[in-house]
Amino acid sequence: MSAWSYNPVDRWRDFKRHLQVLKHLTPTRAFNLAVNLLCARFKTRRVPGYPYVLRLDPTNLCNFKCVLCPTGMRNYGRKPAMMKRETYKKAIDELSPWIIRVWYYIWGEPLLHPELPEWINYAVKRGLSTNLSTNLSLLTPDLAKNLVASGIEYLIASVDGANSETYSKYRIGGNFQEVVGNIRLLLDERRKARSKNPFVELQCLVTSDTENQLDEVEKLGMEIGVDRVRFMPLALPYFPYRGEDSSGFEGWFPKKQRNYRYIYEPGKPANNSSCFWLYEGLTLNPDGGISPCCRSYFKNEDFGNIHNDSVRKIFNNEKFQKARSLFSQNPIWNGIPIVCDGCRDFQQSPHL
């Protein structure tokens, strides 16, 4: 049986992946990274630097109806939309001297956006690491060629199961054989282009249905020729992070091994550490809204909007400063409610 927990092999692979990202460092980016890491270490309220990671959602639309995804359940946290070019360029133009990595996925299916390859290439030309996660159902020969040509560095293809029956239980609306064929198509296009990018990871969520197919999934990945097969714990929708009940999803949990993401005891955080998201990066939504992290789903939880203020100003506004203070010994009580107040993902200070 394949081990799906975060074992030493996975840790080593992730370490190597992070080392690859370091090649994108410049003196300015390295200095900015050091400043942010020091601020996180000492839990400062203000960060004199910029974020060093940008997570953005090209669209919050999706062609699947995955059962545990709020987008799949069509429970939209904001108006469904495609990100506009000016929104994307404003973020990249301001942040590219400082950030190291861009993630092109949060709540939607990024391949729905017609300008995605062009946008990725815009970041690649600025020396940024680029990462994409997709159900890969929408890939065509032309899109495969354009993605490889874009220079995308890392691509995650979601394949939750070793056969059509298992896959379709979670990935409602997807076609297993079609997605497997599309992975082959992408790898073939990479070979034709004689490119080492993208590094392709086949990723499988471990559920009660997939936990007995891990060896088969691994064999499938090896047969296809992906660069890595990775098993991930099932991520629940946004509300367990607020301390709300998640017992309604018990049927999806694997029986053989549990992970911290499945268990939320009232008043007890999932992690004993303080929140790193508040120092690491920003989450940019299609409408320009800035969320404190990728857990935040609803528009009314935004900390700002890129169309109204600069990224730097938002990164140190009252909401961000209050959020960081929740992990210090001197919290800010300014009467401004924020989504972080009730977060149960990280250990807030004892005063709460």
Short mmCIF file of C-alpha atoms in Angstrom, two decimals, residues 58-278:
data_model
loop_
_atom_site.label_atom_id
_atom_site.label_comp_id
_atom_site.label_asym_id
_atom_site.label_seq_id
_atom_site.Cartn_x
_atom_site.Cartn_y
_atom_site.Cartn_z
CA PRO A 58 -8.32 33.79 -13.15
CA THR A 59 -11.99 32.85 -12.70
CA ASN A 60 -14.20 31.54 -9.93
CA LEU A 61 -16.22 29.53 -12.44
CA CYS A 62 -15.80 25.79 -12.90
CA ASN A 63 -17.15 23.21 -15.33
CA PHE A 64 -17.23 20.48 -12.64
CA LYS A 65 -19.52 20.05 -9.64
CA CYS A 66 -17.17 18.47 -7.12
CA VAL A 67 -19.15 17.56 -4.06
CA LEU A 68 -17.05 19.21 -1.35
CA CYS A 69 -16.10 22.35 -3.23
CA PRO A 70 -18.27 25.46 -2.67
CA THR A 71 -17.75 26.43 -6.32
CA GLY A 72 -18.80 22.95 -7.38
CA MET A 73 -21.86 23.24 -5.16
CA ARG A 74 -22.52 26.59 -6.88
CA ASN A 75 -22.41 28.35 -3.53
CA TYR A 76 -20.53 31.34 -4.90
CA GLY A 77 -18.85 33.60 -2.38
CA ARG A 78 -18.85 36.46 -4.87
CA LYS A 79 -20.29 37.13 -8.32
CA PRO A 80 -18.97 34.59 -10.87
CA ALA A 81 -16.55 36.36 -13.18
CA MET A 82 -13.45 36.23 -15.34
CA MET A 83 -10.55 38.35 -14.16
CA LYS A 84 -9.94 41.32 -16.44
CA ARG A 85 -6.60 41.95 -18.08
CA GLU A 86 -6.14 45.30 -16.32
CA THR A 87 -6.66 43.66 -12.93
CA TYR A 88 -4.02 41.04 -13.64
CA LYS A 89 -1.48 43.46 -15.10
CA LYS A 90 -1.91 45.92 -12.24
CA ALA A 91 -1.02 43.18 -9.75
CA ILE A 92 1.91 41.76 -11.71
CA ASP A 93 3.34 45.14 -12.64
CA GLU A 94 3.39 46.31 -9.03
CA LEU A 95 4.54 43.04 -7.50
CA SER A 96 6.92 41.46 -10.03
CA PRO A 97 10.06 43.15 -8.64
CA TRP A 98 9.28 41.65 -5.21
CA ILE A 99 7.37 38.38 -5.47
CA ILE A 100 8.88 35.01 -6.32
CA ARG A 101 5.92 32.81 -7.21
CA VAL A 102 2.44 33.13 -8.74
CA TRP A 103 -0.31 30.54 -8.23
CA TYR A 104 -2.99 30.56 -10.94
CA TYR A 105 -5.70 28.74 -9.03
CA ILE A 106 -7.95 29.11 -6.01
CA TRP A 107 -11.69 28.43 -6.37
CA GLY A 108 -12.23 28.09 -10.12
CA GLU A 109 -10.99 26.13 -13.12
CA PRO A 110 -8.23 28.32 -14.61
CA LEU A 111 -8.34 26.78 -18.11
CA LEU A 112 -11.74 28.41 -18.59
CA HIS A 113 -9.93 31.76 -18.94
CA PRO A 114 -9.08 32.32 -22.62
CA GLU A 115 -6.05 34.51 -21.87
CA LEU A 116 -4.37 32.20 -19.36
CA PRO A 117 -1.31 31.12 -21.44
CA GLU A 118 -0.63 34.73 -22.38
CA TRP A 119 -0.90 35.81 -18.73
CA ILE A 120 1.44 33.06 -17.56
CA ASN A 121 4.00 34.10 -20.16
CA TYR A 122 3.70 37.71 -18.97
CA ALA A 123 4.86 36.56 -15.52
CA VAL A 124 7.50 34.17 -16.87
CA LYS A 125 9.12 36.99 -18.83
CA ARG A 126 9.46 38.83 -15.51
CA GLY A 127 11.36 35.95 -13.99
CA LEU A 128 8.58 34.60 -11.79
CA SER A 129 7.88 31.00 -10.81
CA THR A 130 4.45 29.96 -12.12
CA ASN A 131 2.16 27.23 -10.78
CA LEU A 132 -1.15 25.91 -12.09
CA SER A 133 -3.67 23.39 -10.77
CA THR A 134 -6.40 22.18 -13.11
CA ASN A 135 -8.87 19.37 -13.71
CA LEU A 136 -7.38 19.36 -17.26
CA SER A 137 -10.70 18.44 -18.83
CA LEU A 138 -10.67 21.45 -21.16
CA LEU A 139 -7.29 20.84 -22.76
CA THR A 140 -7.14 20.90 -26.57
CA PRO A 141 -4.12 20.39 -28.85
CA ASP A 142 -3.79 24.15 -29.35
CA LEU A 143 -4.14 24.90 -25.65
CA ALA A 144 -1.57 22.23 -24.77
CA LYS A 145 0.87 23.80 -27.21
CA ASN A 146 0.20 27.29 -25.85
CA LEU A 147 0.59 26.19 -22.24
CA VAL A 148 3.98 24.61 -22.93
CA ALA A 149 5.02 27.70 -24.90
CA SER A 150 3.90 29.96 -22.05
CA GLY A 151 6.73 28.62 -19.88
CA ILE A 152 4.49 27.43 -17.04
CA GLU A 153 6.83 25.85 -14.50
CA TYR A 154 4.63 23.49 -12.47
CA LEU A 155 1.27 21.97 -13.39
CA ILE A 156 -0.96 19.86 -11.13
CA ALA A 157 -3.51 17.61 -12.82
CA SER A 158 -6.26 16.47 -10.46
CA VAL A 159 -7.12 12.78 -10.93
CA ASP A 160 -9.01 11.43 -7.93
CA GLY A 161 -9.19 7.73 -8.65
CA ALA A 162 -7.75 4.91 -10.73
CA ASN A 163 -10.85 4.31 -12.85
CA SER A 164 -13.91 6.07 -14.21
CA GLU A 165 -16.26 4.83 -11.50
CA THR A 166 -14.22 6.15 -8.59
CA TYR A 167 -13.18 9.34 -10.35
CA SER A 168 -16.74 10.35 -11.24
CA LYS A 169 -18.00 10.02 -7.67
CA TYR A 170 -16.13 13.14 -6.63
CA ARG A 171 -15.32 14.88 -9.92
CA ILE A 172 -18.93 15.22 -11.02
CA GLY A 173 -19.05 16.31 -14.64
CA GLY A 174 -15.62 14.94 -15.47
CA ASN A 175 -14.57 12.15 -17.80
CA PHE A 176 -11.72 10.00 -16.46
CA GLN A 177 -10.50 8.71 -19.82
CA GLU A 178 -10.61 12.19 -21.33
CA VAL A 179 -8.51 13.67 -18.51
CA VAL A 180 -5.95 10.84 -18.68
CA GLY A 181 -5.75 11.40 -22.43
CA ASN A 182 -5.22 15.10 -21.89
CA ILE A 183 -2.29 14.46 -19.55
CA ARG A 184 -0.72 12.36 -22.30
CA LEU A 185 -1.42 15.15 -24.78
CA LEU A 186 0.31 17.72 -22.58
CA LEU A 187 3.35 15.50 -22.00
CA ASP A 188 3.57 14.78 -25.71
CA GLU A 189 3.51 18.48 -26.51
CA ARG A 190 6.25 19.06 -23.92
CA ARG A 191 8.35 16.37 -25.58
CA LYS A 192 7.82 17.86 -29.05
CA ALA A 193 8.88 21.27 -27.76
CA ARG A 194 11.95 19.71 -26.12
CA SER A 195 11.04 21.57 -22.97
CA LYS A 196 11.52 20.54 -19.36
CA ASN A 197 8.48 22.58 -18.36
CA PRO A 198 5.92 22.16 -17.12
CA PHE A 199 6.82 19.71 -14.37
CA VAL A 200 3.61 17.63 -14.26
CA GLU A 201 2.20 16.32 -11.01
CA LEU A 202 -0.72 13.90 -10.93
CA GLN A 203 -2.54 14.67 -7.71
CA CYS A 204 -5.11 12.43 -6.04
CA LEU A 205 -7.25 13.29 -3.04
CA VAL A 206 -7.44 10.48 -0.50
CA THR A 207 -11.09 9.75 0.23
CA SER A 208 -13.02 6.72 1.42
CA ASP A 209 -13.31 5.76 -2.27
CA THR A 210 -9.70 6.30 -3.34
CA GLU A 211 -7.79 5.05 -0.28
CA ASN A 212 -7.80 1.47 -1.60
CA GLN A 213 -6.62 2.51 -5.08
CA LEU A 214 -3.42 4.35 -4.23
CA ASP A 215 -1.13 1.71 -5.72
CA GLU A 216 -3.21 1.72 -8.90
CA VAL A 217 -3.09 5.51 -9.10
CA GLU A 218 0.67 5.39 -8.67
CA LYS A 219 0.98 2.82 -11.46
CA LEU A 220 -1.26 4.94 -13.67
CA GLY A 221 0.98 7.96 -13.17
CA MET A 222 4.10 5.95 -13.96
CA GLU A 223 2.49 4.52 -17.09
CA ILE A 224 1.41 7.95 -18.30
CA GLY A 225 4.85 9.33 -17.59
CA VAL A 226 4.10 12.18 -15.16
CA ASP A 227 6.96 13.61 -13.11
CA ARG A 228 5.30 13.01 -9.76
CA VAL A 229 2.29 11.30 -8.21
CA ARG A 230 1.12 12.94 -5.02
CA PHE A 231 -1.62 12.01 -2.57
CA MET A 232 -3.29 14.80 -0.67
CA PRO A 233 -5.69 14.83 2.28
CA LEU A 234 -9.23 15.80 1.47
CA ALA A 235 -9.66 19.53 2.04
CA LEU A 236 -13.07 20.40 3.42
CA PRO A 237 -14.96 23.53 2.39
CA TYR A 238 -14.22 26.84 4.07
CA PHE A 239 -16.50 26.62 7.12
CA PRO A 240 -14.59 24.11 9.32
CA TYR A 241 -11.84 26.70 9.59
CA ARG A 242 -14.36 28.83 11.44
CA GLY A 243 -14.94 26.12 14.03
CA GLU A 244 -18.21 24.97 12.46
CA ASP A 245 -19.40 21.37 12.36
CA SER A 246 -17.95 19.15 9.62
CA SER A 247 -19.58 15.88 10.67
CA GLY A 248 -21.85 15.87 7.63
CA PHE A 249 -18.89 14.91 5.46
CA GLU A 250 -17.80 11.85 7.45
CA GLY A 251 -18.70 9.53 4.58
CA TRP A 252 -15.94 10.98 2.44
CA PHE A 253 -13.18 10.60 5.02
CA PRO A 254 -10.70 7.73 4.57
CA LYS A 255 -11.08 5.00 7.15
CA LYS A 256 -7.46 3.92 7.51
CA GLN A 257 -5.79 7.18 8.37
CA ARG A 258 -6.95 10.59 9.46
CA ASN A 259 -5.35 13.95 8.95
CA TYR A 260 -5.65 17.18 10.92
CA ARG A 261 -7.81 18.68 8.18
CA TYR A 262 -10.64 16.33 9.04
CA ILE A 263 -10.87 17.04 12.76
CA TYR A 264 -12.03 20.37 14.17
CA GLU A 265 -12.64 20.39 17.88
CA PRO A 266 -14.53 23.43 19.20
CA GLY A 267 -12.06 26.11 20.24
CA LYS A 268 -9.02 24.05 19.26
CA PRO A 269 -6.81 25.14 16.32
CA ALA A 270 -5.70 22.72 13.65
CA ASN A 271 -2.11 23.98 13.88
CA ASN A 272 -0.10 25.00 16.91
CA SER A 273 1.79 27.64 14.95
CA SER A 274 0.85 31.21 14.13
CA CYS A 275 -0.45 32.14 10.68
CA PHE A 276 2.19 32.48 7.97
CA TRP A 277 -0.25 33.50 5.24
CA LEU A 278 -0.48 37.03 6.62
#
